[in-house]
Amino acid sequence: MPAALVTGVAVRPGIDLVRELVTAAVARSLPIVLLLLGPTLASGGEGSGGPGVSPRVAQVSVSVETSRPVVGQTTQAYAELRDASGNLLTGRPITWASDDDTIASVDAKGVVTARTPGTASITASSGGASGSVSVSVQPLRQLQPRRSR
């Protein structure tokens, strides 16, 4: 089958460029060879994300279900990722860390475990950006027995 150059394919803004080109080639029963030229197509331009290019993470906001857990309690941490335009980003890998694992540790899924009384900072990082939230671990209170009258 001879190769042909697909030209004159109109790509609608916001639609994945590669998908449009492949669809056009398949509709014409052509073999697919894709060559993208120019920095705008390759990188999407500065901070724009461009067609088919994921925008960079610019801001990470972190929250926890309970900011004052007691020793032994677990709480879920959440990270919200946004691009430079403030658009919510999903499906990005997030790395969790604690600045003091002896006070509060955090696992790969954002589950925070309160270990000893004190304050620890829980940080979420993604795409070079990060954000933190403070967790203040409270001591476990022991119940005092009631006196009989």
PDB file of C-alpha atoms in Angstrom:
ATOM      1  CA  MET A   1       0.000   0.000   0.000  1.00  0.00           C
ATOM      2  CA  PRO A   2       1.550   3.358  -0.981  1.00  0.00           C
ATOM      3  CA  ALA A   3       2.076   5.941   1.712  1.00  0.00           C
ATOM      4  CA  ALA A   4       0.355   9.296   1.431  1.00  0.00           C
ATOM      5  CA  LEU A   5       0.561  12.564   3.273  1.00  0.00           C
ATOM      6  CA  VAL A   6      -2.652  13.519   5.037  1.00  0.00           C
ATOM      7  CA  THR A   7      -3.095  17.239   4.665  1.00  0.00           C
ATOM      8  CA  GLY A   8      -5.928  19.598   5.260  1.00  0.00           C
ATOM      9  CA  VAL A   9      -7.084  17.880   8.457  1.00  0.00           C
ATOM     10  CA  ALA A  10      -8.882  20.440  10.595  1.00  0.00           C
ATOM     11  CA  VAL A  11      -8.275  19.907  14.301  1.00  0.00           C
ATOM     12  CA  ARG A  12     -10.885  21.398  16.625  1.00  0.00           C
ATOM     13  CA  PRO A  13      -9.571  23.265  19.694  1.00  0.00           C
ATOM     14  CA  GLY A  14      -9.564  21.092  22.799  1.00  0.00           C
ATOM     15  CA  ILE A  15      -9.616  17.814  20.856  1.00  0.00           C
ATOM     16  CA  ASP A  16      -6.620  15.500  21.045  1.00  0.00           C
ATOM     17  CA  LEU A  17      -4.451  16.168  17.987  1.00  0.00           C
ATOM     18  CA  VAL A  18      -3.166  12.604  17.672  1.00  0.00           C
ATOM     19  CA  ARG A  19      -6.679  11.129  17.816  1.00  0.00           C
ATOM     20  CA  GLU A  20      -7.862  13.452  15.032  1.00  0.00           C
ATOM     21  CA  LEU A  21      -4.898  12.616  12.781  1.00  0.00           C
ATOM     22  CA  VAL A  22      -5.209   8.861  13.347  1.00  0.00           C
ATOM     23  CA  THR A  23      -8.957   9.000  12.674  1.00  0.00           C
ATOM     24  CA  ALA A  24      -8.330  10.858   9.405  1.00  0.00           C
ATOM     25  CA  ALA A  25      -5.652   8.354   8.316  1.00  0.00           C
ATOM     26  CA  VAL A  26      -7.807   5.337   9.172  1.00  0.00           C
ATOM     27  CA  ALA A  27     -10.788   6.812   7.299  1.00  0.00           C
ATOM     28  CA  ARG A  28      -8.592   7.029   4.208  1.00  0.00           C
ATOM     29  CA  SER A  29      -7.062   3.516   4.774  1.00  0.00           C
ATOM     30  CA  LEU A  30      -3.584   5.017   5.019  1.00  0.00           C
ATOM     31  CA  PRO A  31      -0.636   3.725   7.029  1.00  0.00           C
ATOM     32  CA  ILE A  32      -0.006   5.931  10.029  1.00  0.00           C
ATOM     33  CA  VAL A  33       3.282   7.792  10.322  1.00  0.00           C
ATOM     34  CA  LEU A  34       3.105  10.813  12.578  1.00  0.00           C
ATOM     35  CA  LEU A  35       5.676  13.585  12.660  1.00  0.00           C
ATOM     36  CA  LEU A  36       5.043  16.611  14.831  1.00  0.00           C
ATOM     37  CA  LEU A  37       7.137  19.683  14.168  1.00  0.00           C
ATOM     38  CA  GLY A  38       7.575  22.830  16.178  1.00  0.00           C
ATOM     39  CA  PRO A  39       7.857  23.599  19.887  1.00  0.00           C
ATOM     40  CA  THR A  40       4.160  24.432  20.269  1.00  0.00           C
ATOM     41  CA  LEU A  41       3.028  20.988  19.148  1.00  0.00           C
ATOM     42  CA  ALA A  42       5.784  19.184  21.024  1.00  0.00           C
ATOM     43  CA  SER A  43       5.468  20.992  24.344  1.00  0.00           C
ATOM     44  CA  GLY A  44       2.085  22.669  24.216  1.00  0.00           C
ATOM     45  CA  GLY A  45       3.691  26.053  24.792  1.00  0.00           C
ATOM     46  CA  GLU A  46       4.581  27.543  28.159  1.00  0.00           C
ATOM     47  CA  GLY A  47       2.069  26.302  30.729  1.00  0.00           C
ATOM     48  CA  SER A  48      -0.724  25.848  28.187  1.00  0.00           C
ATOM     49  CA  GLY A  49      -0.877  22.082  28.167  1.00  0.00           C
ATOM     50  CA  GLY A  50      -1.625  22.274  24.441  1.00  0.00           C
ATOM     51  CA  PRO A  51      -3.523  19.597  22.541  1.00  0.00           C
ATOM     52  CA  GLY A  52      -2.633  16.142  23.831  1.00  0.00           C
ATOM     53  CA  VAL A  53      -0.118  17.484  26.368  1.00  0.00           C
ATOM     54  CA  SER A  54      -0.898  17.358  30.078  1.00  0.00           C
ATOM     55  CA  PRO A  55      -0.602  20.722  31.848  1.00  0.00           C
ATOM     56  CA  ARG A  56       1.934  21.056  34.633  1.00  0.00           C
ATOM     57  CA  VAL A  57       0.941  20.877  38.288  1.00  0.00           C
ATOM     58  CA  ALA A  58       1.296  24.411  39.666  1.00  0.00           C
ATOM     59  CA  GLN A  59      -0.457  24.114  43.035  1.00  0.00           C
ATOM     60  CA  VAL A  60      -1.067  21.331  45.548  1.00  0.00           C
ATOM     61  CA  SER A  61      -3.622  21.904  48.328  1.00  0.00           C
ATOM     62  CA  VAL A  62      -3.612  19.367  51.148  1.00  0.00           C
ATOM     63  CA  SER A  63      -6.304  18.652  53.732  1.00  0.00           C
ATOM     64  CA  VAL A  64      -7.008  15.942  56.309  1.00  0.00           C
ATOM     65  CA  GLU A  65     -10.257  14.571  57.692  1.00  0.00           C
ATOM     66  CA  THR A  66      -9.027  15.186  61.261  1.00  0.00           C
ATOM     67  CA  SER A  67      -6.259  17.676  61.977  1.00  0.00           C
ATOM     68  CA  ARG A  68      -6.149  16.759  65.697  1.00  0.00           C
ATOM     69  CA  PRO A  69      -6.150  12.945  65.855  1.00  0.00           C
ATOM     70  CA  VAL A  70      -5.411  11.092  69.094  1.00  0.00           C
ATOM     71  CA  VAL A  71      -2.511   8.654  69.429  1.00  0.00           C
ATOM     72  CA  GLY A  72      -3.316   5.454  67.527  1.00  0.00           C
ATOM     73  CA  GLN A  73      -5.990   7.054  65.332  1.00  0.00           C
ATOM     74  CA  THR A  74      -5.770   7.164  61.528  1.00  0.00           C
ATOM     75  CA  THR A  75      -7.101   9.906  59.282  1.00  0.00           C
ATOM     76  CA  GLN A  76      -7.210  10.320  55.499  1.00  0.00           C
ATOM     77  CA  ALA A  77      -5.198  13.078  53.799  1.00  0.00           C
ATOM     78  CA  TYR A  78      -6.360  14.506  50.468  1.00  0.00           C
ATOM     79  CA  ALA A  79      -4.458  16.420  47.785  1.00  0.00           C
ATOM     80  CA  GLU A  80      -6.049  18.704  45.193  1.00  0.00           C
ATOM     81  CA  LEU A  81      -3.862  19.456  42.168  1.00  0.00           C
ATOM     82  CA  ARG A  82      -4.338  22.527  39.967  1.00  0.00           C
ATOM     83  CA  ASP A  83      -2.565  23.915  36.894  1.00  0.00           C
ATOM     84  CA  ALA A  84      -1.362  27.524  36.470  1.00  0.00           C
ATOM     85  CA  SER A  85      -4.851  28.561  35.311  1.00  0.00           C
ATOM     86  CA  GLY A  86      -6.489  27.061  38.397  1.00  0.00           C
ATOM     87  CA  ASN A  87      -7.975  24.071  36.567  1.00  0.00           C
ATOM     88  CA  LEU A  88      -8.369  20.885  38.627  1.00  0.00           C
ATOM     89  CA  LEU A  89      -6.007  18.085  37.538  1.00  0.00           C
ATOM     90  CA  THR A  90      -6.803  14.411  38.078  1.00  0.00           C
ATOM     91  CA  GLY A  91      -5.056  11.096  37.539  1.00  0.00           C
ATOM     92  CA  ARG A  92      -1.611  12.353  38.558  1.00  0.00           C
ATOM     93  CA  PRO A  93       0.716  10.368  40.841  1.00  0.00           C
ATOM     94  CA  ILE A  94       1.045  11.817  44.350  1.00  0.00           C
ATOM     95  CA  THR A  95       3.930  11.197  46.738  1.00  0.00           C
ATOM     96  CA  TRP A  96       3.165  11.540  50.458  1.00  0.00           C
ATOM     97  CA  ALA A  97       5.670  12.349  53.239  1.00  0.00           C
ATOM     98  CA  SER A  98       5.760  13.353  56.902  1.00  0.00           C
ATOM     99  CA  ASP A  99       8.405  15.648  58.349  1.00  0.00           C
ATOM    100  CA  ASP A 100       8.363  13.553  61.567  1.00  0.00           C
ATOM    101  CA  ASP A 101       7.308   9.900  61.286  1.00  0.00           C
ATOM    102  CA  THR A 102       7.633   9.463  65.055  1.00  0.00           C
ATOM    103  CA  ILE A 103       4.679  11.857  65.533  1.00  0.00           C
ATOM    104  CA  ALA A 104       2.570  11.092  62.453  1.00  0.00           C
ATOM    105  CA  SER A 105       3.395   8.799  59.550  1.00  0.00           C
ATOM    106  CA  VAL A 106       1.684   8.719  56.152  1.00  0.00           C
ATOM    107  CA  ASP A 107       1.478   5.850  53.674  1.00  0.00           C
ATOM    108  CA  ALA A 108       1.430   5.877  49.865  1.00  0.00           C
ATOM    109  CA  LYS A 109      -2.378   6.271  49.840  1.00  0.00           C
ATOM    110  CA  GLY A 110      -2.399   9.303  52.154  1.00  0.00           C
ATOM    111  CA  VAL A 111      -3.489   7.474  55.315  1.00  0.00           C
ATOM    112  CA  VAL A 112      -2.004   9.323  58.292  1.00  0.00           C
ATOM    113  CA  THR A 113      -1.325   7.392  61.521  1.00  0.00           C
ATOM    114  CA  ALA A 114      -0.999   9.368  64.775  1.00  0.00           C
ATOM    115  CA  ARG A 115       1.925   7.910  66.756  1.00  0.00           C
ATOM    116  CA  THR A 116       2.967  10.225  69.607  1.00  0.00           C
ATOM    117  CA  PRO A 117       1.760  13.646  70.822  1.00  0.00           C
ATOM    118  CA  GLY A 118       3.176  16.562  68.869  1.00  0.00           C
ATOM    119  CA  THR A 119       2.866  18.340  65.544  1.00  0.00           C
ATOM    120  CA  ALA A 120       3.928  16.988  62.150  1.00  0.00           C
ATOM    121  CA  SER A 121       3.662  18.366  58.634  1.00  0.00           C
ATOM    122  CA  ILE A 122       2.129  16.054  56.005  1.00  0.00           C
ATOM    123  CA  THR A 123       3.259  16.900  52.472  1.00  0.00           C
ATOM    124  CA  ALA A 124       1.857  15.837  49.093  1.00  0.00           C
ATOM    125  CA  SER A 125       4.029  16.256  45.992  1.00  0.00           C
ATOM    126  CA  SER A 126       3.158  15.868  42.323  1.00  0.00           C
ATOM    127  CA  GLY A 127       4.814  17.089  39.142  1.00  0.00           C
ATOM    128  CA  GLY A 128       7.378  19.214  40.983  1.00  0.00           C
ATOM    129  CA  ALA A 129       4.807  21.066  43.115  1.00  0.00           C
ATOM    130  CA  SER A 130       3.956  20.359  46.733  1.00  0.00           C
ATOM    131  CA  GLY A 131       1.671  21.417  49.549  1.00  0.00           C
ATOM    132  CA  SER A 132       1.425  20.621  53.255  1.00  0.00           C
ATOM    133  CA  VAL A 133      -0.989  20.440  56.136  1.00  0.00           C
ATOM    134  CA  SER A 134      -0.237  20.414  59.853  1.00  0.00           C
ATOM    135  CA  VAL A 135      -1.431  17.528  62.036  1.00  0.00           C
ATOM    136  CA  SER A 136      -1.443  17.971  65.824  1.00  0.00           C
ATOM    137  CA  VAL A 137      -1.474  14.556  67.499  1.00  0.00           C
ATOM    138  CA  GLN A 138      -3.268  14.557  70.856  1.00  0.00           C
ATOM    139  CA  PRO A 139      -2.424  12.268  73.784  1.00  0.00           C
ATOM    140  CA  LEU A 140      -4.677   9.319  74.452  1.00  0.00           C
ATOM    141  CA  ARG A 141      -6.767  10.206  77.505  1.00  0.00           C
ATOM    142  CA  GLN A 142      -7.149   7.536  80.107  1.00  0.00           C
ATOM    143  CA  LEU A 143     -10.436   7.259  81.886  1.00  0.00           C
ATOM    144  CA  GLN A 144     -10.285   7.579  85.636  1.00  0.00           C
ATOM    145  CA  PRO A 145     -12.441   5.142  87.594  1.00  0.00           C
ATOM    146  CA  ARG A 146     -15.359   6.693  89.468  1.00  0.00           C
ATOM    147  CA  ARG A 147     -15.234   6.730  93.194  1.00  0.00           C
ATOM    148  CA  SER A 148     -17.945   4.866  95.047  1.00  0.00           C
ATOM    149  CA  ARG A 149     -20.073   6.834  97.466  1.00  0.00           C
TER     150      ARG A 149
END
